XYZ file of C-alpha atoms in Angstrom:
579
model
C -30.303 -37.359 15.562
C -31.808 -40.651 14.505
C -31.724 -41.949 10.980
C -35.418 -43.025 11.077
C -37.061 -41.412 8.047
C -40.458 -39.804 8.637
C -43.324 -40.446 6.267
C -43.278 -37.188 4.336
C -39.485 -37.268 3.948
C -39.780 -40.875 2.839
C -42.314 -40.163 0.187
C -40.383 -37.057 -1.018
C -37.412 -39.431 -1.411
C -39.607 -41.884 -3.379
C -40.683 -39.144 -5.768
C -37.039 -38.146 -6.151
C -36.112 -41.749 -6.922
C -38.874 -41.918 -9.614
C -37.509 -38.708 -11.205
C -33.979 -40.233 -11.185
C -35.372 -43.281 -12.975
C -37.091 -41.060 -15.546
C -33.722 -39.301 -16.152
C -32.066 -42.693 -16.724
C -34.877 -43.639 -19.133
C -34.326 -40.359 -21.059
C -37.740 -38.814 -20.190
C -36.138 -36.051 -18.112
C -33.018 -34.070 -18.822
C -30.167 -34.755 -16.338
C -29.912 -31.094 -15.435
C -33.638 -30.653 -14.694
C -34.273 -28.153 -11.898
C -36.393 -29.899 -9.303
C -36.344 -27.111 -6.626
C -40.021 -26.341 -7.201
C -41.192 -29.920 -6.706
C -43.357 -30.389 -3.598
C -44.836 -33.383 -1.832
C -47.659 -32.340 0.608
C -51.230 -33.140 1.517
C -53.776 -32.020 -1.030
C -56.007 -29.112 -0.032
C -59.066 -31.462 -0.110
C -58.424 -34.630 1.994
C -60.948 -36.393 -0.192
C -58.339 -36.362 -3.019
C -55.871 -38.484 -1.102
C -53.154 -38.456 1.516
C -50.360 -36.800 -0.520
C -50.022 -34.822 -3.752
C -47.112 -33.775 -5.869
C -46.749 -31.141 -8.489
C -43.651 -32.801 -10.044
C -45.213 -33.199 -13.475
C -46.438 -29.631 -13.547
C -43.033 -28.269 -12.587
C -40.878 -30.419 -14.840
C -42.978 -30.863 -18.050
C -41.523 -27.832 -19.833
C -37.969 -28.979 -19.130
C -38.960 -32.457 -20.333
C -40.428 -30.921 -23.500
C -43.733 -32.665 -22.951
C -47.158 -31.811 -21.493
C -47.740 -32.175 -17.751
C -50.318 -34.928 -18.036
C -48.054 -37.098 -20.201
C -45.202 -36.727 -17.734
C -47.624 -37.385 -14.842
C -48.597 -40.710 -16.495
C -44.919 -41.818 -16.525
C -44.479 -40.830 -12.865
C -47.645 -42.601 -11.831
C -46.551 -45.809 -13.662
C -43.524 -45.871 -11.366
C -45.363 -44.939 -8.233
C -47.908 -47.710 -8.682
C -45.106 -50.220 -8.050
C -44.685 -48.887 -4.516
C -46.351 -51.234 -1.934
C -47.240 -48.307 0.370
C -49.200 -46.557 -2.348
C -52.677 -47.985 -2.804
C -53.741 -45.456 -5.394
C -51.991 -42.943 -7.654
C -54.196 -40.762 -9.810
C -53.853 -37.720 -11.994
C -55.991 -34.686 -11.351
C -56.588 -31.735 -13.634
C -53.717 -30.779 -15.943
C -51.154 -32.979 -14.177
C -51.261 -32.977 -10.344
C -50.664 -36.418 -8.886
C -52.691 -37.529 -5.875
C -51.560 -40.501 -3.746
C -53.473 -42.606 -1.270
C -51.267 -44.519 1.180
C -51.715 -47.917 2.826
C -52.685 -48.257 6.459
C -49.311 -49.833 7.122
C -47.564 -46.702 6.004
C -49.484 -44.672 8.657
C -48.958 -47.282 11.306
C -45.181 -47.291 10.700
C -45.268 -43.472 11.134
C -47.106 -43.912 14.395
C -44.313 -46.208 15.610
C -41.768 -43.696 14.315
C -43.214 -41.060 16.637
C -42.791 -43.446 19.538
C -39.241 -44.407 18.496
C -38.003 -40.870 17.890
C -39.774 -39.315 20.870
C -38.484 -35.766 21.498
C -36.641 -35.934 18.145
C -39.777 -36.554 16.067
C -39.997 -33.630 13.662
C -36.403 -32.596 14.125
C -34.760 -31.862 10.801
C -31.391 -31.414 9.077
C -32.859 -28.656 6.881
C -30.449 -26.016 8.194
C -27.390 -28.210 7.536
C -25.535 -26.551 10.404
C -25.739 -23.052 8.872
C -25.417 -20.201 11.408
C -28.339 -17.823 11.578
C -28.132 -14.626 13.688
C -31.550 -13.545 15.004
C -31.614 -10.078 16.638
C -34.682 -9.454 18.673
C -35.997 -7.305 21.480
C -33.157 -4.737 21.431
C -35.253 -2.375 23.556
C -33.590 0.862 24.639
C -31.981 0.308 28.014
C -34.032 3.092 29.658
C -36.544 1.060 31.639
C -38.000 -2.355 32.397
C -39.493 -4.541 29.677
C -43.148 -3.675 28.964
C -45.864 -5.375 26.903
C -44.867 -3.260 23.900
C -41.694 -5.362 23.692
C -43.363 -8.705 24.418
C -44.617 -9.893 21.083
C -41.341 -9.339 19.227
C -39.467 -11.017 22.054
C -41.609 -14.169 21.860
C -41.671 -14.283 18.044
C -37.847 -13.940 17.900
C -37.278 -16.509 20.565
C -39.758 -19.010 19.053
C -38.110 -18.560 15.665
C -34.742 -19.237 17.232
C -36.140 -22.486 18.735
C -37.673 -23.395 15.388
C -34.457 -22.964 13.426
C -32.415 -24.847 15.973
C -34.915 -27.738 15.799
C -34.610 -27.751 12.026
C -30.849 -28.065 12.021
C -29.485 -24.520 12.124
C -27.027 -23.079 14.572
C -28.573 -19.948 16.049
C -27.066 -16.822 17.601
C -29.665 -15.011 19.763
C -28.529 -11.390 19.759
C -29.609 -8.241 21.578
C -28.401 -4.842 20.275
C -27.948 -2.401 23.176
C -28.710 1.146 22.105
C -26.332 2.713 24.481
C -24.946 5.538 22.286
C -27.903 7.844 21.623
C -29.431 10.823 23.467
C -31.887 8.574 25.328
C -29.077 7.174 27.512
C -27.966 10.661 28.481
C -31.583 11.296 29.566
C -31.363 8.097 31.555
C -28.135 9.302 33.254
C -29.771 12.692 34.135
C -32.848 10.807 35.467
C -30.580 8.585 37.605
C -28.736 11.637 38.862
C -32.083 13.148 40.045
C -32.884 9.885 41.893
C -29.293 9.930 43.315
C -29.961 13.402 44.797
C -33.269 12.106 46.143
C -31.515 9.124 47.813
C -29.216 11.658 49.499
C -32.244 13.252 51.120
C -33.119 16.065 48.694
C -36.749 16.726 47.998
C -36.690 16.656 44.139
C -40.452 17.346 43.808
C -42.222 16.482 40.586
C -40.086 14.828 37.936
C -39.126 17.510 35.367
C -40.437 17.197 31.844
C -37.914 15.390 29.673
C -36.670 12.881 32.287
C -37.846 9.319 32.853
C -40.308 9.449 35.821
C -40.609 5.737 36.711
C -39.972 4.500 40.228
C -37.709 1.801 38.792
C -34.884 4.377 38.894
C -35.062 4.776 42.642
C -32.969 1.685 43.460
C -30.336 2.957 40.920
C -30.224 6.313 42.659
C -29.766 4.581 46.012
C -26.861 2.469 44.731
C -25.215 5.564 43.306
C -25.634 7.319 46.664
C -24.061 4.383 48.484
C -21.129 4.316 46.011
C -20.319 8.013 45.727
C -21.915 9.668 48.740
C -22.622 13.357 48.073
C -19.587 13.795 45.734
C -21.634 14.500 42.629
C -24.773 16.081 44.134
C -23.867 19.589 43.045
C -21.101 18.756 40.544
C -21.367 19.928 36.953
C -22.880 17.428 34.552
C -19.556 17.004 32.675
C -18.072 15.325 35.812
C -20.706 12.626 36.260
C -22.743 12.194 33.054
C -20.566 9.418 31.460
C -20.092 7.525 34.723
C -23.789 7.644 35.679
C -24.714 6.647 32.164
C -22.565 3.536 32.229
C -23.903 2.510 35.643
C -27.505 3.235 34.746
C -27.324 1.364 31.512
C -25.708 -1.624 33.182
C -28.469 -1.623 35.877
C -31.190 -1.347 33.210
C -29.673 -4.262 31.201
C -29.632 -6.418 34.339
C -33.319 -5.589 34.897
C -34.139 -6.342 31.224
C -32.255 -9.709 31.384
C -34.315 -10.568 34.497
C -37.550 -9.606 32.805
C -36.776 -11.624 29.735
C -35.821 -14.636 31.889
C -39.364 -14.570 33.289
C -40.476 -15.377 29.748
C -37.793 -18.022 29.332
C -35.719 -15.777 26.962
C -31.931 -15.827 27.215
C -29.742 -14.133 24.554
C -26.359 -15.470 23.542
C -24.910 -12.056 22.697
C -25.445 -8.516 23.802
C -23.750 -6.060 21.400
C -23.143 -2.461 22.431
C -23.716 0.403 20.024
C -21.274 2.522 22.001
C -18.544 -0.115 21.611
C -19.309 -0.491 17.952
C -18.783 3.223 17.448
C -15.667 3.291 19.593
C -14.193 0.550 17.395
C -14.812 2.797 14.361
C -17.023 0.197 12.664
C -19.323 2.846 11.097
C -16.284 4.631 9.624
C -15.001 1.354 8.176
C -18.394 0.649 6.587
C -18.606 4.159 5.143
C -15.129 3.899 3.697
C -15.948 0.597 1.955
C -19.272 1.912 0.586
C -17.553 5.025 -0.714
C -14.887 2.997 -2.385
C -17.529 1.029 -4.178
C -19.758 3.893 -5.154
C -22.596 3.312 -2.737
C -21.996 6.494 -0.655
C -21.442 10.029 -1.918
C -21.587 13.539 -0.584
C -24.751 15.234 -1.704
C -27.550 17.628 -0.735
C -30.423 16.145 1.238
C -33.725 16.901 -0.399
C -36.444 18.833 1.477
C -39.074 16.562 3.121
C -41.626 15.497 0.515
C -45.366 16.094 0.735
C -45.140 19.073 3.034
C -43.545 22.490 3.223
C -40.070 22.358 4.837
C -39.563 24.082 8.280
C -38.673 27.819 8.108
C -35.192 27.142 9.376
C -34.590 24.245 6.914
C -31.511 24.680 4.768
C -29.979 22.260 2.225
C -26.882 20.674 3.696
C -24.219 18.461 2.243
C -24.191 15.026 3.873
C -22.872 11.558 3.149
C -25.778 9.822 1.386
C -26.307 6.079 0.703
C -27.646 5.421 -2.835
C -30.786 3.823 -1.603
C -32.766 4.933 -4.583
C -30.830 2.284 -6.569
C -32.601 -0.296 -4.393
C -36.186 1.011 -4.679
C -36.180 3.804 -1.963
C -37.808 7.149 -2.764
C -34.655 9.079 -1.913
C -30.985 8.598 -0.973
C -30.560 8.376 2.760
C -27.981 10.108 4.982
C -25.663 7.962 7.141
C -24.546 11.012 9.186
C -26.263 14.050 10.670
C -25.177 17.595 9.990
C -23.414 17.665 13.424
C -21.294 14.668 12.330
C -23.075 12.085 14.519
C -24.186 8.883 12.903
C -27.831 8.456 11.967
C -29.663 5.400 13.173
C -29.334 4.116 9.629
C -25.545 4.722 9.510
C -24.938 2.998 12.822
C -27.296 0.173 11.924
C -25.550 -0.363 8.653
C -22.175 -0.963 10.367
C -23.774 -3.121 13.071
C -25.279 -5.499 10.479
C -22.010 -5.676 8.597
C -20.430 -6.796 11.874
C -23.103 -9.397 12.514
C -22.689 -10.809 8.923
C -19.029 -11.574 9.624
C -20.070 -14.472 11.893
C -23.297 -15.715 10.314
C -24.563 -17.317 7.151
C -27.960 -15.465 7.391
C -29.361 -12.536 9.390
C -32.900 -12.055 10.686
C -34.172 -8.986 12.560
C -37.443 -8.840 14.484
C -38.691 -5.238 14.305
C -41.780 -3.348 15.418
C -44.124 -2.521 12.545
C -43.470 1.216 13.042
C -39.983 0.629 11.504
C -41.454 -0.704 8.237
C -40.238 2.398 6.292
C -36.580 1.669 6.918
C -36.599 -2.062 5.906
C -35.820 -1.574 2.221
C -32.855 0.713 2.733
C -31.152 -1.347 5.432
C -31.604 -4.586 3.413
C -30.143 -2.821 0.380
C -27.142 -1.506 2.342
C -26.460 -4.872 3.930
C -26.694 -6.576 0.586
C -24.218 -4.084 -0.928
C -21.762 -4.614 1.970
C -21.875 -8.362 2.154
C -21.954 -9.067 -1.568
C -19.168 -6.578 -2.057
C -17.128 -8.299 0.606
C -17.502 -11.581 -1.356
C -20.194 -13.064 0.836
C -23.860 -13.362 0.065
C -25.556 -13.220 3.488
C -29.343 -13.316 3.196
C -31.016 -10.736 5.431
C -34.685 -10.848 6.420
C -36.674 -8.428 8.550
C -39.858 -9.741 10.304
C -42.244 -6.955 11.323
C -44.378 -7.365 14.433
C -47.470 -5.330 15.213
C -48.057 -3.869 18.668
C -50.347 -5.622 21.180
C -53.387 -3.898 22.472
C -53.828 -4.704 26.145
C -57.370 -5.248 27.307
C -59.092 -6.229 30.564
C -62.666 -7.532 30.199
C -62.886 -5.801 26.845
C -61.681 -2.423 28.142
C -58.352 -0.995 26.895
C -55.472 -0.854 29.376
C -53.674 2.386 28.788
C -49.851 2.564 28.677
C -47.441 5.481 28.729
C -43.760 5.037 29.292
C -43.271 8.760 29.555
C -45.771 8.963 32.443
C -44.338 5.857 34.039
C -47.692 4.086 33.858
C -46.801 1.362 31.368
C -47.741 -2.296 32.083
C -44.547 -4.196 32.726
C -43.802 -7.637 31.252
C -43.085 -8.841 34.795
C -46.564 -7.808 35.958
C -48.229 -9.700 33.125
C -46.209 -12.900 33.525
C -46.966 -12.839 37.274
C -50.672 -12.533 36.608
C -51.267 -15.052 33.809
C -48.009 -17.104 33.538
C -45.114 -17.422 31.128
C -46.668 -20.189 28.950
C -49.935 -18.283 28.491
C -48.070 -15.176 27.385
C -45.735 -16.988 25.007
C -48.392 -19.130 23.309
C -50.956 -16.305 22.990
C -48.370 -14.130 21.218
C -48.121 -16.827 18.552
C -51.800 -17.358 17.935
C -51.877 -14.752 15.178
C -49.499 -13.857 12.369
C -47.005 -11.249 13.688
C -47.960 -8.719 11.113
C -51.660 -8.866 12.146
C -53.120 -6.748 14.914
C -53.535 -8.476 18.300
C -55.530 -7.950 21.411
C -54.305 -9.500 24.689
C -57.237 -9.585 27.125
C -56.228 -10.555 30.650
C -59.585 -12.267 31.233
C -59.787 -14.159 27.944
C -56.254 -15.660 28.007
C -56.983 -17.551 31.245
C -60.550 -18.498 30.254
C -61.262 -22.295 30.559
C -63.089 -22.612 27.230
C -62.358 -23.903 23.749
C -62.401 -20.281 22.605
C -59.105 -19.861 24.403
C -56.420 -21.531 22.195
C -53.956 -21.809 25.067
C -56.403 -23.669 27.320
C -57.764 -25.789 24.475
C -54.313 -27.115 23.563
C -53.120 -27.620 27.065
C -56.396 -29.359 27.934
C -55.804 -31.825 25.071
C -52.391 -32.709 26.448
C -53.690 -32.950 30.048
C -56.561 -35.183 28.826
C -54.146 -37.531 27.237
C -52.048 -37.847 30.393
C -55.192 -38.278 32.525
C -56.355 -41.087 30.268
C -52.948 -42.781 30.387
C -52.957 -42.665 34.194
C -56.491 -44.032 34.540
C -56.377 -46.719 31.878
C -55.193 -49.696 33.950
C -53.152 -50.897 30.975
C -50.188 -49.294 29.215
C -50.024 -48.103 25.597
C -48.846 -50.810 23.187
C -48.126 -51.130 19.519
C -48.742 -54.922 19.523
C -52.276 -54.784 18.129
C -52.391 -51.672 15.947
C -54.352 -53.741 13.407
C -57.358 -53.129 15.747
C -57.386 -49.404 15.001
C -60.042 -48.023 12.727
C -60.548 -45.072 10.420
C -61.026 -42.566 13.284
C -57.699 -43.432 14.874
C -55.913 -43.319 11.559
C -57.272 -39.911 10.829
C -55.744 -38.701 14.064
C -52.417 -40.361 13.087
C -52.520 -38.579 9.750
C -52.991 -35.225 11.554
C -50.055 -35.870 13.941
C -47.868 -37.067 11.044
C -47.970 -33.630 9.438
C -45.641 -32.311 12.126
C -42.243 -32.996 10.452
C -43.413 -31.380 7.270
C -44.871 -28.393 9.213
C -41.539 -27.864 11.017
C -39.646 -27.647 7.756
C -42.259 -25.459 6.038
C -42.318 -23.126 9.088
C -38.553 -22.928 9.207
C -38.276 -22.148 5.526
C -40.846 -19.417 5.803
C -39.351 -18.170 9.129
C -42.837 -18.351 10.663
C -43.086 -20.008 14.079
C -46.762 -19.160 14.372
C -47.444 -21.960 11.887
C -46.399 -24.408 14.590
C -48.967 -22.832 17.003
C -51.651 -23.095 14.278
C -50.839 -26.723 13.646
C -50.933 -27.559 17.346
C -54.338 -25.959 17.573
C -55.608 -28.115 14.749
C -54.110 -31.258 16.268
C -55.714 -30.440 19.608
C -59.063 -29.893 17.895
C -58.754 -33.276 16.144
C -57.974 -35.016 19.422
C -60.894 -33.320 21.260
C -63.210 -34.394 18.386
C -61.882 -37.956 18.670
C -62.419 -37.893 22.469
C -65.904 -36.393 22.174
C -66.985 -39.080 19.721
C -66.697 -41.497 22.704
C -69.284 -39.434 24.623
C -71.861 -40.126 21.945
C -70.790 -43.740 21.222
C -69.191 -45.685 24.063
C -67.619 -48.057 21.550
C -65.405 -45.154 20.460
C -64.019 -44.417 23.877
C -60.289 -44.836 24.286
C -60.635 -47.055 27.375
C -62.639 -50.219 26.657
C -63.125 -51.999 29.911
C -63.621 -55.407 28.284
C -61.030 -55.110 25.479
C -57.466 -54.589 26.738
C -55.930 -54.966 23.268
C -58.034 -52.179 21.675
C -57.508 -50.004 24.739
C -53.669 -50.396 24.522
C -53.694 -49.612 20.806
C -55.808 -46.463 21.209
C -53.668 -45.407 24.201
C -50.619 -45.802 21.897
C -52.213 -43.379 19.445
C -53.101 -40.925 22.226
C -49.567 -41.113 23.667
C -48.019 -40.258 20.313
C -50.358 -37.322 19.759
C -49.230 -36.112 23.201
C -45.615 -36.515 22.132
C -46.172 -34.367 19.062
C -47.901 -31.635 21.161
C -44.931 -31.685 23.589
C -42.401 -31.395 20.732
C -44.341 -28.540 19.159
C -44.713 -26.657 22.361
C -41.041 -27.281 23.086
C -40.114 -25.455 19.889
C -42.207 -22.526 21.039
C -40.697 -22.482 24.554
C -43.956 -23.525 26.181
C -44.246 -26.310 28.778
C -46.979 -28.903 28.220
C -49.031 -29.433 31.316
C -50.120 -32.873 32.576
C -52.912 -31.761 34.941
C -55.408 -28.886 34.778
């Protein structure tokens, strides 16, 4: 990675240098906590180019009032040649206005850094494990899985771009009752492949036609050997083959979206290795698990056959839960919570931080699993931060009408069908146009609409417009005469220059959709710049009689295109050059 310092990082360093000087002068204590100091654009652009809250954050530690400390900071900042104005607003915020040269240097930095512009060392090589998708291996990927898959993969790309090492993990739920149902469903299709008329698919089995090829392969491998055999002779074998076939199908489906995991962890193997028992033993030893009576369900009368039963319970009430939670069922099998607990402990052995992408329907279990993981990792002498990002389901629409899905009936809309119809990049970017916790509608007609109301089209059109202009110009982009640029071009540079700061802010918040939002704003700024030329020919990028100005404006356009490509690259979307 290049050592060229971007504008926002550079001015953050200048603020830091001023604070160091104030320490040397005795105005700030040497142990002052600067972690809350920010350097970012003010909410109102009329106030300047950058603002810092340094005086507000540090005044109490300096035993003075914020405005007095702000005056000392401003006194130092006014010596900086790239700062044309430093003013104090309100109780002690400091607004800065930068020189044109500062912005033009940033424009050249975009060109010099190219694909690395915005790349950061924020992560400092720390390893982050992101677990996402983890759909049950009982059928092909459908649109219910899509949003979490894209959010998780985009987050992985964002954290890598900001200096983290990332493990993309998929947890294969191959130990529950659902995979036994899969095996029985595959056995039915196996009998069908042998020529038996199986009739309507019985209630309780998976009815989808996607199981027919698996039945055919089983028939080729075993012939009629297990057609009439008792379940005990074929269940485990059919289960293993059916799960393997489903996982191959899932990998293929995810690949259509450009998603490739580094690690697939098996729940069955986890349990065979006695990992849940090891976690339970450790939690018991440290007082987090005890044997107790599970309370009756709250808020409603318990079922007639309900009886209090002694179970191993995790003390989740100590971490804000409304009751302690069982890690085993009355039949001795592990609960989802118990198995998950051991799985996360295993993940934490090889990572500095954990992130899970879950469906919003799992919101009720977040607090207890975070508490259990914290107890395990801290108790083992490692503080491994664990975050859970919740993702709302997507409502599929076609021309405003709902598209109904039912996995049980075998009528769900597969991910492969959607990607084939509208394309990988449309699906990926659309999934990031809203916060993941917000409801979303995916309308097949609207996502391919060629209008500014479609954020995918509007952004790609901006990039294609830039490339079209570069092709038609007759001269190449050049930084030789950037002094010819005016306020409109510099406003566009300021917008593009937010990218490195946005990458770091998005990575810290673990929110890749912020990159999509930023790109939408940058595209809108470029379209506005372009459209100004429709009203005033003097503002057009290509000036037939002025090669110097044309080359300078092309240079600006080319760097806006570079930023768009870099941002889309983080999100796993390809920038198009023609539309």
